[in-house]
Amino acid sequence: TPQFKISAKDSLGVSSYHIFITLNTFDLTDINMDNVYLYTVVTEKYISFAEPPGSNGETEFYDVMREMLPNPNGFQLIDLSSNSSKEFTYSVMLDSEWDVSQLNTVIFIQNKESKEVYQSFSIN
């Protein structure tokens, strides 16, 4: 039985991308929450170049990370308790080189020490 449920939606503004996350918890008695973090990763599903941007000859790239929110360290979930709910809202400024039709957000809950992933979710 999962200990977490993630639901999320996104929206595009004129110059920003918004992510709205709802996190529900169930029985957390077997989890030490000291090392549990929520990671939110904005990706671009597909990018192609006419000429290789690097030296390996590749011109097509999939699931390219663009931003980690609120930062690469994630958000520590130490204050969560069993059978509770918490909401998160993030916004990121759009880069002119991003193809907004290819944006996606991947969200996951991970124990930073053991690396165990408890739950994950992808908006698109």
Coordinates of C-alpha atoms in Angstrom, one line a residue:
T1 CA 0.0 0.0 0.0
P2 CA 1.5 3.4 -1.0
Q3 CA 2.1 5.9 1.8
F4 CA 1.7 8.9 -0.5
K5 CA -0.6 10.0 -3.3
I6 CA 0.5 12.9 -5.6
S7 CA -1.8 14.8 -7.9
A8 CA -0.8 17.8 -9.9
K9 CA -1.8 20.1 -12.7
D10 CA 0.0 22.8 -14.6
S11 CA -0.8 26.0 -16.5
L12 CA 1.0 28.4 -18.8
G13 CA 1.1 32.1 -18.2
V14 CA 2.4 34.7 -20.6
S15 CA 6.0 34.4 -19.3
S16 CA 5.8 31.7 -16.7
Y17 CA 4.9 28.0 -16.1
H18 CA 2.9 27.2 -13.0
I19 CA 2.7 23.8 -11.1
F20 CA 0.0 23.0 -8.5
I21 CA 0.7 19.9 -6.4
T22 CA -1.5 18.2 -3.8
L23 CA 0.2 15.6 -1.7
N24 CA -1.9 13.2 0.4
T25 CA -0.4 10.9 3.0
F26 CA -1.6 7.6 4.4
D27 CA 0.1 5.5 7.1
L28 CA 3.5 6.9 7.7
T29 CA 4.4 5.0 10.8
D30 CA 7.1 2.9 9.1
I31 CA 8.8 5.9 7.5
N32 CA 11.4 8.1 9.2
M33 CA 10.4 11.4 7.7
D34 CA 13.7 13.1 8.6
N35 CA 15.2 12.3 5.2
V36 CA 12.1 12.4 3.0
Y37 CA 11.9 15.0 0.3
L38 CA 9.6 16.2 -2.5
Y39 CA 11.3 16.8 -5.8
T40 CA 9.7 18.7 -8.6
V41 CA 11.4 18.6 -12.0
V42 CA 10.3 20.7 -15.1
T43 CA 11.4 18.9 -18.2
E44 CA 11.1 19.4 -21.9
K45 CA 9.9 16.1 -23.5
Y46 CA 11.8 16.4 -26.8
I47 CA 14.4 18.7 -28.2
S48 CA 16.1 18.5 -31.6
F49 CA 18.9 20.4 -33.2
A50 CA 19.8 20.7 -36.9
E51 CA 23.5 20.5 -35.9
P52 CA 24.8 18.6 -32.8
P53 CA 25.2 21.0 -29.9
G54 CA 28.0 19.0 -28.5
S55 CA 30.8 16.7 -29.6
N56 CA 29.1 13.3 -29.6
G57 CA 27.0 13.9 -32.8
E58 CA 23.6 13.6 -31.1
T59 CA 20.9 15.9 -32.3
E60 CA 17.8 14.5 -30.5
F61 CA 17.3 14.6 -26.7
Y62 CA 14.4 13.3 -24.6
D63 CA 13.2 14.3 -21.2
V64 CA 15.6 17.2 -20.7
M65 CA 15.6 18.7 -17.2
R66 CA 15.0 22.4 -17.3
E67 CA 14.4 23.4 -13.6
M68 CA 14.2 21.7 -10.2
L69 CA 11.8 23.4 -7.8
P70 CA 12.0 24.9 -5.3
N71 CA 15.7 24.0 -5.9
P72 CA 17.9 20.9 -6.6
N73 CA 17.7 20.0 -2.9
G74 CA 14.0 19.5 -3.0
F75 CA 11.5 20.2 -0.2
Q76 CA 11.9 18.4 3.1
L77 CA 8.6 16.7 4.2
I78 CA 9.6 16.3 7.9
D79 CA 6.4 18.0 9.1
L80 CA 4.0 15.7 7.4
S81 CA 1.9 13.3 9.4
S82 CA -0.2 10.3 8.6
N83 CA -3.6 10.9 6.8
S84 CA -2.8 14.5 6.0
S85 CA -2.7 16.7 2.9
K86 CA -0.3 19.5 1.8
E87 CA -0.4 21.7 -1.2
F88 CA 2.6 23.2 -3.1
T89 CA 2.6 25.9 -5.8
Y90 CA 5.6 26.6 -7.9
S91 CA 6.2 29.0 -10.8
V92 CA 9.2 29.2 -13.2
M93 CA 10.0 31.9 -15.7
L94 CA 9.9 30.6 -19.3
D95 CA 13.1 30.6 -21.2
S96 CA 12.8 31.8 -24.8
E97 CA 14.6 28.6 -26.0
W98 CA 12.0 26.3 -24.5
D99 CA 9.3 24.8 -26.6
V100 CA 6.3 25.3 -24.2
S101 CA 4.3 22.6 -26.0
Q102 CA 6.9 20.1 -24.8
L103 CA 6.9 21.0 -21.2
N104 CA 6.2 18.4 -18.6
T105 CA 6.6 18.1 -14.8
V106 CA 7.8 15.1 -13.0
I107 CA 7.3 14.9 -9.2
F108 CA 8.7 12.3 -6.9
I109 CA 9.1 11.6 -3.1
Q110 CA 12.4 10.1 -2.2
N111 CA 14.4 9.2 0.9
K112 CA 17.5 11.3 0.5
E113 CA 19.7 8.8 2.4
S114 CA 18.5 5.4 1.2
K115 CA 17.4 6.8 -2.3
E116 CA 14.1 4.8 -2.0
V117 CA 11.4 6.5 -4.1
Y118 CA 8.1 6.3 -2.3
Q119 CA 5.9 7.8 -5.1
S120 CA 6.1 9.6 -8.4
F121 CA 3.8 11.5 -10.8
S122 CA 4.1 13.0 -14.2
I123 CA 1.7 15.7 -15.3
N124 CA 1.9 15.0 -19.1

